[in-house]
Coordinates of C-alpha atoms in Angstrom, one line a residue:
Chain A
M1 CA -31.0 -18.9 -3.1
K2 CA -28.2 -20.3 -1.1
I3 CA -24.8 -19.0 -2.1
Q4 CA -21.7 -21.9 -2.6
R5 CA -18.8 -20.5 -1.1
A6 CA -15.4 -22.8 -1.8
E7 CA -12.7 -22.2 0.2
R8 CA -10.8 -23.4 -2.7
T9 CA -11.3 -22.3 -6.2
R10 CA -9.2 -22.2 -9.6
V11 CA -7.7 -18.7 -10.7
G12 CA -7.7 -18.1 -15.2
L13 CA -5.6 -15.6 -16.1
V14 CA -5.6 -14.3 -19.3
Q15 CA -3.1 -12.1 -20.8
M16 CA -2.8 -12.0 -24.7
R17 CA -2.1 -9.2 -27.8
C18 CA -4.9 -6.9 -28.1
G19 CA -5.0 -6.2 -32.1
G20 CA -7.2 -4.4 -34.9
S21 CA -10.1 -6.8 -35.5
P22 CA -13.0 -6.4 -31.9
K23 CA -14.5 -10.2 -32.9
E24 CA -11.1 -11.7 -33.6
N25 CA -10.5 -10.2 -30.1
L26 CA -13.7 -11.8 -28.3
S27 CA -12.6 -14.9 -29.9
K28 CA -9.2 -15.0 -28.4
A29 CA -10.7 -14.1 -25.4
I30 CA -13.1 -17.0 -25.7
A31 CA -9.8 -19.5 -26.4
G32 CA -8.2 -18.8 -23.5
I33 CA -11.6 -19.0 -21.3
R34 CA -12.1 -22.4 -22.3
E35 CA -8.6 -23.4 -22.4
A36 CA -8.9 -22.2 -18.9
A37 CA -11.4 -23.3 -17.4
R38 CA -10.2 -26.8 -18.8
R39 CA -7.7 -26.6 -16.8
G40 CA -10.1 -25.9 -14.3
A41 CA -10.2 -22.0 -13.4
E42 CA -13.2 -21.4 -12.0
I43 CA -13.1 -17.8 -12.0
V44 CA -11.3 -15.9 -15.4
C45 CA -10.8 -12.3 -16.6
L46 CA -9.4 -10.4 -19.1
P47 CA -8.0 -7.6 -20.1
E48 CA -9.0 -4.4 -19.4
L49 CA -10.5 -2.7 -22.7
F50 CA -9.7 -6.5 -23.8
L51 CA -11.7 -6.0 -28.0
T52 CA -9.7 -3.3 -28.8
P53 CA -6.1 -2.1 -29.3
Y54 CA -5.3 0.4 -26.5
F55 CA -7.0 2.9 -28.1
C56 CA -6.5 6.2 -25.6
Q57 CA -3.3 6.2 -27.1
S58 CA -4.5 9.3 -28.8
E59 CA -7.7 10.8 -29.3
D60 CA -9.3 10.2 -32.0
Y61 CA -13.7 10.3 -32.0
R62 CA -13.7 7.0 -34.1
W63 CA -12.9 5.1 -31.1
F64 CA -16.0 6.6 -29.4
R65 CA -17.8 3.9 -32.3
A66 CA -16.4 1.4 -30.8
A67 CA -18.0 1.3 -27.2
E68 CA -21.2 -0.8 -26.6
P69 CA -24.1 -0.6 -23.5
V70 CA -23.2 -2.8 -20.2
P71 CA -24.5 -5.7 -20.7
G72 CA -24.7 -5.4 -24.6
P73 CA -23.6 -7.7 -27.2
T74 CA -20.1 -8.6 -25.2
T75 CA -21.5 -10.0 -21.9
T76 CA -24.2 -12.3 -24.1
A77 CA -22.1 -13.5 -25.7
L78 CA -19.3 -14.5 -23.0
A79 CA -22.0 -15.1 -20.5
A80 CA -23.2 -18.2 -22.6
E81 CA -19.6 -19.4 -21.6
A82 CA -19.9 -18.6 -17.8
R83 CA -22.9 -20.7 -17.9
R84 CA -21.8 -22.9 -20.0
R85 CA -17.9 -23.9 -17.9
K86 CA -20.0 -23.2 -14.8
I87 CA -16.8 -19.8 -14.6
V88 CA -17.3 -16.7 -13.1
L89 CA -15.6 -13.9 -15.7
V90 CA -14.8 -10.4 -15.4
A91 CA -14.7 -9.0 -18.4
S92 CA -13.6 -5.4 -19.3
L93 CA -15.6 -3.5 -21.5
F94 CA -16.0 0.0 -23.4
E95 CA -19.8 1.1 -22.1
K96 CA -21.4 3.9 -23.4
R97 CA -24.0 4.4 -21.2
T98 CA -25.3 7.5 -23.3
R99 CA -24.5 9.4 -26.1
G100 CA -21.7 11.8 -24.3
I101 CA -21.2 9.0 -21.7
Y102 CA -18.8 6.6 -21.6
H103 CA -16.2 4.8 -19.2
N104 CA -13.9 2.3 -18.3
T105 CA -16.8 -0.6 -17.0
A106 CA -15.3 -3.7 -16.3
A107 CA -18.5 -6.5 -16.0
L108 CA -18.8 -9.6 -13.2
L109 CA -20.2 -12.7 -14.9
D110 CA -21.0 -15.2 -12.2
A111 CA -21.2 -18.5 -13.2
D112 CA -24.9 -19.1 -14.4
G113 CA -24.3 -16.6 -16.5
R114 CA -25.9 -14.3 -14.7
L115 CA -24.4 -10.4 -15.1
L116 CA -24.2 -9.7 -10.7
G117 CA -23.1 -5.8 -11.6
K118 CA -20.3 -4.1 -13.0
F119 CA -18.2 -1.5 -11.6
R120 CA -17.0 1.5 -13.4
K121 CA -13.4 2.4 -13.4
M122 CA -13.2 5.1 -11.0
H123 CA -9.3 7.2 -10.8
I124 CA -8.9 7.9 -14.4
P125 CA -5.1 8.4 -16.1
D126 CA -4.4 10.9 -18.0
D127 CA -0.6 11.0 -19.2
P128 CA 0.9 11.2 -22.6
L129 CA -0.8 7.4 -24.2
Y130 CA -2.5 7.1 -21.1
Y131 CA -4.7 9.4 -22.2
E132 CA -8.5 8.3 -21.0
K133 CA -10.3 11.7 -19.8
F134 CA -10.7 12.2 -23.0
Y135 CA -12.6 8.9 -23.0
F136 CA -14.0 8.1 -19.6
T137 CA -16.4 9.9 -17.5
P138 CA -15.1 8.7 -14.4
G139 CA -17.2 6.1 -12.1
D140 CA -20.3 6.6 -9.9
L141 CA -21.4 3.3 -9.0
G142 CA -18.7 3.4 -5.9
F143 CA -16.5 0.0 -4.8
R144 CA -17.7 -2.8 -5.1
A145 CA -17.8 -6.7 -4.4
W146 CA -19.9 -9.4 -4.7
P147 CA -21.0 -12.9 -3.8
T148 CA -20.6 -15.2 -6.1
R149 CA -20.9 -19.5 -6.8
R150 CA -16.7 -19.0 -6.6
G151 CA -16.2 -16.5 -3.7
A152 CA -16.5 -13.2 -2.7
I153 CA -15.2 -11.1 -5.5
G154 CA -14.0 -6.9 -5.9
V155 CA -13.5 -5.7 -9.1
L156 CA -11.6 -2.7 -10.0
V157 CA -9.7 -1.1 -12.6
C158 CA -5.7 -1.0 -13.9
W159 CA -5.1 3.1 -12.7
D160 CA -7.0 2.4 -9.8
Q161 CA -3.9 -0.5 -8.9
W162 CA -2.5 2.3 -7.3
Y163 CA -4.6 3.4 -5.4
P164 CA -4.7 2.4 -1.9
E165 CA -8.2 3.5 -1.0
A166 CA -10.0 1.5 -3.4
A167 CA -8.3 -1.7 -2.3
R168 CA -9.2 -0.9 1.1
L169 CA -13.0 -0.4 0.1
T170 CA -13.5 -2.8 -2.3
A171 CA -12.1 -5.1 0.6
L172 CA -14.6 -3.9 3.4
L173 CA -16.9 -4.6 1.0
G174 CA -16.6 -8.0 1.8
A175 CA -13.9 -8.8 -1.4
E176 CA -11.4 -11.6 -1.1
L177 CA -10.2 -11.8 -4.1
I178 CA -9.6 -8.1 -6.5
F179 CA -8.8 -8.8 -9.6
Y180 CA -7.3 -5.6 -11.5
P181 CA -7.3 -6.1 -16.0
T182 CA -4.9 -3.8 -16.8
A183 CA -3.8 -2.5 -19.9
I184 CA -0.1 -0.9 -18.6
G185 CA 3.6 -0.9 -20.8
W186 CA 6.8 0.4 -21.0
H187 CA 7.0 4.0 -23.8
P188 CA 10.0 2.6 -25.4
A189 CA 12.1 4.6 -25.2
E190 CA 12.3 4.5 -21.5
K191 CA 12.1 1.3 -20.8
G192 CA 15.8 0.6 -20.4
K193 CA 16.0 3.1 -18.4
V194 CA 13.1 3.1 -15.6
G195 CA 11.7 -0.3 -17.2
A196 CA 12.3 -2.7 -14.5
A197 CA 11.6 0.2 -11.7
Q198 CA 7.8 1.2 -13.4
H199 CA 7.2 -2.7 -13.4
D200 CA 8.8 -3.2 -9.5
A201 CA 6.2 -0.5 -8.9
W202 CA 3.5 -1.3 -9.9
E203 CA 3.4 -5.3 -8.7
L204 CA 4.9 -3.5 -5.1
I205 CA 1.8 -1.6 -4.7
Q206 CA -0.7 -5.0 -6.0
R207 CA 1.5 -7.1 -3.3
S208 CA 1.2 -4.4 -0.7
H209 CA -3.5 -4.5 -1.5
A210 CA -2.6 -8.0 -0.5
V211 CA -0.8 -7.4 2.8
A212 CA -3.1 -4.4 3.6
N213 CA -6.5 -6.4 3.7
G214 CA -5.6 -9.8 4.3
C215 CA -6.6 -10.8 0.3
F216 CA -6.2 -12.5 -2.8
V217 CA -4.7 -9.6 -5.6
A218 CA -5.2 -11.0 -9.6
A219 CA -3.5 -8.6 -11.6
V220 CA -4.3 -9.0 -16.3
N221 CA -2.3 -7.2 -18.1
R222 CA -2.2 -7.4 -22.0
V223 CA 1.4 -7.8 -23.5
G224 CA 2.8 -7.1 -26.7
L225 CA 3.9 -3.6 -28.6
E226 CA 0.3 -1.7 -29.8
R227 CA 0.8 1.2 -31.8
P228 CA -2.1 2.8 -32.5
A229 CA -1.7 6.2 -33.4
G230 CA 1.7 5.0 -35.3
G231 CA 5.2 6.8 -33.0
D232 CA 6.9 4.6 -30.2
G233 CA 3.8 3.1 -29.0
I234 CA 3.7 1.0 -26.0
E235 CA 4.4 -1.8 -25.2
F236 CA 2.9 -3.8 -23.0
W237 CA 4.8 -5.8 -20.2
G238 CA 2.1 -8.2 -19.1
Q239 CA 3.7 -10.2 -16.1
S240 CA 0.6 -11.0 -14.4
F241 CA 0.2 -12.8 -11.3
L242 CA -2.2 -13.7 -8.1
A243 CA -0.4 -12.5 -5.4
D244 CA -1.5 -13.8 -1.6
P245 CA -2.7 -12.4 1.5
S246 CA 0.5 -12.6 2.6
G247 CA 2.2 -10.3 -0.5
R248 CA 3.1 -14.0 -2.0
V249 CA 3.4 -14.1 -5.6
L250 CA 1.6 -17.6 -6.5
A251 CA 2.6 -17.9 -10.3
R252 CA 3.5 -15.0 -13.0
A253 CA 3.3 -14.7 -16.4
S254 CA 5.5 -14.0 -18.8
A255 CA 6.9 -10.4 -20.0
S256 CA 6.0 -10.7 -23.6
K257 CA 4.7 -13.7 -24.1
E258 CA 0.6 -14.4 -24.8
E259 CA -0.6 -16.9 -22.2
V260 CA -3.2 -18.8 -19.2
L261 CA -2.1 -18.5 -16.5
V262 CA -3.9 -20.7 -13.8
A263 CA -3.6 -20.7 -10.2
E264 CA -4.9 -21.6 -7.1
V265 CA -7.0 -19.5 -4.2
D266 CA -7.6 -20.7 -0.4
Y267 CA -9.3 -18.4 0.8
A268 CA -7.8 -20.2 4.0
K269 CA -5.6 -18.3 3.9
V270 CA -7.5 -14.9 4.6
E271 CA -9.5 -16.7 7.5
E272 CA -5.1 -16.7 8.4
A273 CA -3.5 -13.5 7.2
R274 CA -6.7 -11.5 9.1
T275 CA -6.4 -13.4 12.4
H276 CA -3.0 -13.4 13.0
W277 CA -2.2 -9.9 11.4
P278 CA -5.6 -8.4 12.6
F279 CA -4.4 -5.0 10.1
L280 CA -8.6 -4.6 10.5
R281 CA -8.8 -5.0 13.6
D282 CA -6.9 -1.5 14.9
R283 CA -7.8 1.2 12.0
R284 CA -8.8 4.3 13.4
I285 CA -11.9 5.7 12.1
D286 CA -12.1 8.4 14.7
A287 CA -8.4 9.4 12.5
Y288 CA -9.4 8.6 8.7
G289 CA -11.3 11.6 8.9
G290 CA -9.1 13.7 5.8
L291 CA -9.3 10.6 3.5
T292 CA -11.6 12.6 2.0
Q293 CA -9.1 15.9 1.7
R294 CA -7.2 16.7 -1.7
F295 CA -4.2 17.9 0.4
L296 CA -4.4 19.2 4.0
D297 CA -2.5 22.6 2.9
G298 CA -4.0 24.2 5.4
V299 CA -4.1 21.8 8.7
G300 CA -1.8 22.0 11.8
E301 CA 2.1 22.7 10.9
A302 CA 2.4 21.3 8.3
G303 CA 0.1 23.3 6.5
S304 CA 2.6 26.1 7.6
L305 CA 5.2 24.8 5.2
S306 CA 3.5 25.7 2.4
R307 CA 3.0 29.5 4.4
R308 CA 6.1 29.5 4.8
G309 CA 7.3 29.7 1.9
A310 CA 9.5 27.3 2.0
R311 CA 11.1 26.4 -1.8
Chain B
M1 CA 11.3 32.6 10.2
K2 CA 12.5 31.0 7.1
I3 CA 13.1 27.8 6.2
Q4 CA 16.3 26.6 4.9
R5 CA 14.6 23.6 2.4
A6 CA 17.9 22.0 1.2
E7 CA 17.3 19.5 -1.8
R8 CA 19.1 16.9 -0.9
T9 CA 20.0 15.9 2.7
R10 CA 21.2 12.5 4.3
V11 CA 20.0 10.1 6.7
G12 CA 21.6 8.1 9.2
L13 CA 19.4 5.2 10.9
V14 CA 21.1 4.0 14.1
Q15 CA 20.0 0.2 13.7
M16 CA 20.7 -1.1 17.7
R17 CA 20.3 -3.6 20.4
C18 CA 19.1 -2.6 23.4
G19 CA 20.0 -4.0 26.3
G20 CA 19.2 -3.6 30.1
S21 CA 20.4 -0.4 31.2
P22 CA 18.2 2.3 29.6
K23 CA 21.4 4.7 30.6
E24 CA 23.8 2.3 28.7
N25 CA 21.1 2.3 25.5
L26 CA 21.1 6.4 25.3
S27 CA 25.0 6.2 25.9
K28 CA 25.2 3.9 22.5
A29 CA 22.7 6.0 20.9
I30 CA 24.0 8.8 20.7
A31 CA 27.6 7.7 19.7
G32 CA 25.3 6.3 17.0
I33 CA 24.0 9.6 15.8
R34 CA 27.7 11.3 16.1
E35 CA 28.9 8.2 14.1
A36 CA 26.5 9.1 11.5
A37 CA 26.6 12.5 11.7
R38 CA 30.5 12.3 11.2
R39 CA 29.4 10.7 7.8
G40 CA 26.9 13.2 6.8
A41 CA 23.3 12.0 8.1
E42 CA 21.6 15.4 9.2
I43 CA 18.6 13.7 10.1
V44 CA 19.5 10.7 12.7
C45 CA 16.8 8.0 13.6
L46 CA 16.9 5.8 16.8
P47 CA 14.0 2.5 17.0
E48 CA 11.2 2.1 18.6
L49 CA 11.5 2.3 22.0
F50 CA 15.5 2.9 21.9
L51 CA 16.1 2.7 25.9
T52 CA 14.9 -0.4 26.7
P53 CA 14.4 -4.3 25.8
Y54 CA 11.4 -4.8 23.7
F55 CA 9.6 -5.0 27.1
C56 CA 5.7 -6.2 25.7
Q57 CA 6.3 -9.2 25.6
S58 CA 4.6 -9.2 28.7
E59 CA 2.4 -7.1 30.9
D60 CA 4.7 -6.4 34.0
Y61 CA 2.9 -3.3 36.2
R62 CA 7.0 -2.5 37.0
W63 CA 7.6 -1.5 32.7
F64 CA 5.2 1.6 34.0
R65 CA 8.5 2.9 35.8
A66 CA 10.7 3.5 32.7
A67 CA 8.5 5.6 31.2
E68 CA 9.1 9.8 31.1
P69 CA 7.3 13.1 30.1
V70 CA 8.4 14.5 26.3
P71 CA 9.6 16.9 26.6
G72 CA 11.8 15.2 29.8
P73 CA 15.0 13.9 30.5
T74 CA 16.1 11.6 27.0
T75 CA 14.6 14.7 24.9
T76 CA 17.3 17.0 27.1
A77 CA 19.8 14.9 26.3
L78 CA 19.4 14.6 22.9
A79 CA 18.4 17.8 21.7
A80 CA 21.7 18.8 22.9
E81 CA 23.5 16.8 20.4
A82 CA 21.0 18.1 17.5
R83 CA 21.6 21.8 19.0
R84 CA 26.1 20.5 18.7
R85 CA 25.8 18.5 15.5
K86 CA 23.4 21.2 13.3
I87 CA 20.6 17.9 13.0
V88 CA 17.2 16.5 13.1
L89 CA 16.7 14.0 15.2
V90 CA 13.6 11.3 15.8
A91 CA 13.7 9.7 19.3
S92 CA 10.7 6.9 19.9
L93 CA 10.2 6.9 23.5
F94 CA 7.7 5.8 26.6
E95 CA 6.0 8.8 27.3
K96 CA 4.5 9.3 31.0
R97 CA 1.3 11.8 30.4
T98 CA 0.0 11.1 33.5
R99 CA -0.6 8.7 36.2
G100 CA -2.7 5.8 33.5
I101 CA -1.9 7.4 30.8
Y102 CA 1.3 6.9 28.6
H103 CA 2.0 6.6 25.2
N104 CA 4.4 5.0 22.2
T105 CA 6.0 8.5 21.6
A106 CA 8.5 9.8 18.8
A107 CA 9.0 13.3 19.7
L108 CA 11.2 15.0 16.6
L109 CA 13.8 17.8 17.1
D110 CA 14.9 20.5 13.8
A111 CA 18.1 20.6 14.0
D112 CA 18.6 24.0 16.8
G113 CA 17.3 21.7 19.7
R114 CA 13.9 22.6 19.6
L115 CA 11.2 20.3 20.0
L116 CA 9.1 20.7 17.2
G117 CA 6.6 18.3 18.6
K118 CA 5.6 14.8 19.2
F119 CA 3.8 11.7 17.4
R120 CA 1.6 9.8 19.8
K121 CA 1.6 5.8 18.2
M122 CA -2.0 5.6 16.5
H123 CA -2.7 1.9 16.4
I124 CA -1.8 -0.6 18.7
P125 CA -0.9 -3.8 18.6
D126 CA -2.1 -6.1 20.9
D127 CA -0.9 -9.9 19.8
P128 CA 1.5 -13.1 21.2
L129 CA 4.8 -11.3 22.8
Y130 CA 3.6 -7.4 20.9
Y131 CA 0.9 -6.7 23.6
E132 CA 1.5 -2.7 23.1
K133 CA -2.6 -2.7 24.3
F134 CA -2.0 -2.6 28.0
Y135 CA 0.8 -0.3 27.9
F136 CA -0.2 2.7 25.8
T137 CA -3.1 4.6 24.9
P138 CA -4.0 5.0 21.7
G139 CA -2.4 8.2 20.3
D140 CA -5.1 11.1 19.9
L141 CA -2.4 13.5 17.8
G142 CA -3.6 12.8 14.7
F143 CA -1.4 11.7 12.0
R144 CA 1.1 14.7 11.9
A145 CA 4.1 16.0 9.0
W146 CA 6.6 19.0 10.3
P147 CA 9.2 21.9 8.2
T148 CA 12.7 21.4 9.6
R149 CA 15.4 22.7 8.3
R150 CA 16.0 19.0 6.5
G151 CA 12.9 18.9 4.4
A152 CA 9.5 17.7 5.9
I153 CA 8.8 14.8 7.9
G154 CA 6.4 12.3 9.1
V155 CA 6.6 10.1 11.5
L156 CA 4.8 7.1 12.8
V157 CA 5.6 4.2 14.4
C158 CA 5.7 -0.2 13.4
W159 CA 2.3 -1.1 13.7
D160 CA 1.6 2.6 11.8
Q161 CA 3.7 1.1 8.7
W162 CA 0.9 -1.7 8.2
Y163 CA -2.5 1.3 7.5
P164 CA -2.6 3.0 4.0
E165 CA -4.2 5.8 5.5
A166 CA -1.7 6.5 8.5
A167 CA 0.9 7.4 5.9
R168 CA -1.3 9.2 3.1
L169 CA -2.5 10.7 5.9
T170 CA 1.5 11.8 6.4
A171 CA 1.9 13.0 2.6
L172 CA -1.6 14.9 2.6
L173 CA 0.1 16.3 5.7
G174 CA 3.0 17.6 3.5
A175 CA 5.3 14.9 5.0
E176 CA 8.5 14.4 2.2
L177 CA 9.9 11.9 4.1
I178 CA 8.4 9.3 6.9
F179 CA 10.3 7.7 9.0
Y180 CA 8.7 4.1 11.3
P181 CA 10.8 3.7 14.0
T182 CA 10.1 0.0 15.0
A183 CA 10.4 -3.0 16.9
I184 CA 9.3 -5.8 15.0
G185 CA 11.4 -9.8 14.7
W186 CA 10.7 -13.3 14.6
H187 CA 9.4 -15.8 16.9
P188 CA 11.9 -17.8 17.0
A189 CA 10.0 -20.7 16.8
E190 CA 8.3 -19.5 13.7
K191 CA 11.3 -18.1 12.0
G192 CA 12.5 -21.2 9.7
K193 CA 8.9 -21.7 8.1
V194 CA 7.9 -17.4 7.5
G195 CA 10.3 -15.4 8.6
A196 CA 10.9 -14.4 5.0
A197 CA 7.1 -13.8 3.8
Q198 CA 6.7 -12.2 7.7
H199 CA 10.0 -9.6 7.1
D200 CA 9.4 -10.2 2.8
A201 CA 5.5 -8.5 3.6
W202 CA 6.9 -5.5 6.4
E203 CA 9.2 -4.5 3.7
L204 CA 7.1 -4.7 0.9
I205 CA 4.0 -2.3 2.8
Q206 CA 7.1 -0.1 3.8
R207 CA 7.9 0.9 -0.2
S208 CA 4.3 0.5 -1.3
H209 CA 3.6 3.6 1.0
A210 CA 6.6 5.5 -0.8
V211 CA 5.2 4.8 -4.0
A212 CA 1.6 5.4 -3.5
N213 CA 2.6 8.9 -1.6
G214 CA 5.4 9.7 -3.7
C215 CA 8.0 10.5 -0.8
F216 CA 11.0 8.9 0.8
V217 CA 9.7 6.2 3.1
A218 CA 13.1 5.6 5.9
A219 CA 12.2 2.7 8.0
V220 CA 14.8 1.9 11.9
N221 CA 14.6 -1.4 13.0
R222 CA 16.1 -2.7 16.5
V223 CA 18.1 -5.9 16.3
G224 CA 18.8 -8.5 17.9
L225 CA 16.7 -11.6 20.8
E226 CA 15.7 -10.4 23.5
R227 CA 13.8 -11.8 26.4
P228 CA 13.4 -9.9 29.1
A229 CA 10.3 -11.7 30.0
G230 CA 12.3 -15.3 29.5
G231 CA 10.5 -17.8 27.1
D232 CA 12.5 -18.2 23.7
G233 CA 12.1 -13.8 23.5
I234 CA 11.8 -12.0 20.0
E235 CA 14.3 -11.9 17.6
F236 CA 14.7 -8.4 16.5
W237 CA 15.1 -8.5 12.4
G238 CA 16.8 -5.3 11.9
Q239 CA 17.6 -4.5 8.1
S240 CA 16.6 -1.0 8.7
F241 CA 16.1 0.7 5.1
L242 CA 15.6 3.4 3.1
A243 CA 13.6 3.4 -0.4
D244 CA 13.0 6.3 -2.7
P245 CA 9.8 7.8 -4.3
S246 CA 9.4 4.4 -7.1
G247 CA 9.9 1.8 -3.8
R248 CA 13.5 0.9 -5.0
V249 CA 15.6 0.6 -1.8
L250 CA 18.3 2.6 -1.2
A251 CA 20.1 0.9 1.6
R252 CA 19.8 -1.6 3.8
A253 CA 21.4 -2.9 7.0
S254 CA 21.7 -5.9 8.1
A255 CA 19.4 -8.7 9.8
S256 CA 21.7 -9.6 12.7
K257 CA 24.5 -6.4 13.2
E258 CA 24.0 -3.3 14.7
E259 CA 24.5 -0.5 12.1
V260 CA 24.4 3.3 11.5
L261 CA 22.9 3.3 8.0
V262 CA 23.4 6.0 6.0
A263 CA 22.1 7.6 2.9
E264 CA 20.9 10.0 0.9
V265 CA 17.5 11.8 -0.1
D266 CA 17.2 13.8 -2.6
Y267 CA 13.7 15.3 -2.0
A268 CA 13.4 16.1 -6.1
K269 CA 12.7 12.3 -6.8
V270 CA 9.1 13.5 -5.0
E271 CA 8.8 16.4 -7.4
E272 CA 9.9 14.4 -10.2
A273 CA 7.8 10.9 -9.1
R274 CA 4.4 13.3 -8.3
T275 CA 4.9 14.3 -11.4
H276 CA 5.2 11.5 -13.9
W277 CA 2.9 9.4 -12.0
P278 CA 0.5 12.1 -10.2
F279 CA -1.2 9.7 -8.0
L280 CA -2.3 12.3 -6.1
R281 CA -4.1 14.7 -8.4
D282 CA -6.8 11.5 -9.4
R283 CA -7.9 10.6 -5.5
R284 CA -11.6 10.0 -5.2
I285 CA -13.6 12.2 -2.7
D286 CA -16.0 12.3 -3.0
A287 CA -15.7 8.0 -3.0
Y288 CA -13.4 8.1 0.2
G289 CA -16.3 8.0 2.4
G290 CA -16.6 4.2 3.9
L291 CA -12.9 5.0 4.8
T292 CA -14.4 5.8 8.3
Q293 CA -16.3 2.6 9.0
R294 CA -15.2 -0.4 10.5
F295 CA -16.2 -2.7 7.2
L296 CA -19.0 -1.3 4.8
D297 CA -21.6 -5.0 6.0
G298 CA -23.9 -3.2 5.3
V299 CA -23.5 -1.6 1.9
G300 CA -24.7 -2.8 -1.1
E301 CA -24.9 -6.6 -2.4
A302 CA -21.5 -7.5 -1.0
G303 CA -23.7 -6.7 2.3
S304 CA -25.7 -10.2 1.3
L305 CA -22.4 -11.6 2.0
S306 CA -23.1 -11.9 5.2
R307 CA -26.7 -11.9 5.1
R308 CA -26.6 -15.0 3.0
G309 CA -24.6 -17.0 5.3
A310 CA -22.0 -17.8 3.9
R311 CA -19.8 -20.1 6.1

């Protein structure tokens, strides 16, 4: 099969609230997909785990019942949309792999409805109200990129976005457009003091992946306050965006509203960025071995930092 | 020797014009160091290759005569300042290692004047007016970090700043504050069209290293128009800055003036950032092996991108 690689495409980022009913969330997601397609989007991405509230706010065994196989009922429903609208779809799902093994998984459906593959979230957070290590086994499929009918696409999920290693490996696999389905927000009590800085850092790190790798980056977040475990909950900060290979934000959704953001991707910009700022040419692959270490405490003079007992 | 690790220190970034006389440039640098020290700086960093104009605008054998050994006359002169003012100094020099081997080297002097070590620029650019591959052999000392009397410091140089791998390895070696002596500017003919985007990307990528690694980052650039090879020259864009571990710019110099920027570093912010956003905890070191490859064209489905002849 000959891959049709358009030089330009349009992405649709479905920023949505996710309520208590998976059925209603799926309907809303499909409505968003259809709106995006009507407005010319050829690749559509949904937020992280869009079928449910962000249940990782507590450790509750009941939520495992919300998981499903991938492929499974949701990918089947979405594949019909992908085929009918001739669009590529990125869908983040709670995958039940077998009894006792669950993943935070993104499925990639090509524009003919075929399941191209899946990415299982590699970096799993565990912080107050983001108790993901309880639910998700870390991904074991490695980093991924796929040739789709709308370009070479990679997918990473939320916490992965803080890791330059993840974006780099995805780009080295060929991705020219990286999607980040996301569920990130403010702790309401902290928002006033550190909310702006937290959001800035989040947008910044993802834009930096675009710069470092000369690729497009799209982040798709949910929006609105959710309190599935009571308490103050999380106020998801929306602000889904698309950045070009120079790190410029081409389009950004609001912080408080559901919104289907549609924006153009011109793959010629990848060629241009990588030609004019040829970072990939000069990587010192002979000197990067230490990246597979947790910390280099035993190496060189810096090792003496801890040995000398500073602090 | 017991290392004295202050929890707070002040950095001084000497943003300067670099003229045709190495002697005058050194005098100006020392004046900047003294001003920084007077204003409370305990670590001072000079711009990349501050002793000369940015000679890499052309490939001219005569410039090799400007190189010197490290340690050598300039580190000796600066060591006296470091010792007298009790400050740590980062000095970027054109190092002659032997006949035919030259490096773009940063020397690190501790507050007692001792040469703690040196970093040789690892990533060497070669682009119009930045013909560095002609002059500089890529560094072979690897990435470095040192325990100084003013904290754990790493140094990288200019083009290294575009590489998340370099910042990560420097942080894994223990650095809590990374300096980037730099010589970057606009091609005057391009400035109007892409100047703002270029500067944005430059600041962004370095701030992202602060976020990814939970450390401070300081970039020290030269300023002003230089035309050592005639032509339009390069307009160095100044805007030296210090960013905290959340990526926030704490202080930024102007785009057009010489300036000694002094700003505070509170190492407790490193502890705070790495505790609250514990990215280092969750790195997937089992899955990063591909980072030592140039490109992963043969791997997985993405490999089929090129095999299927797209474009």
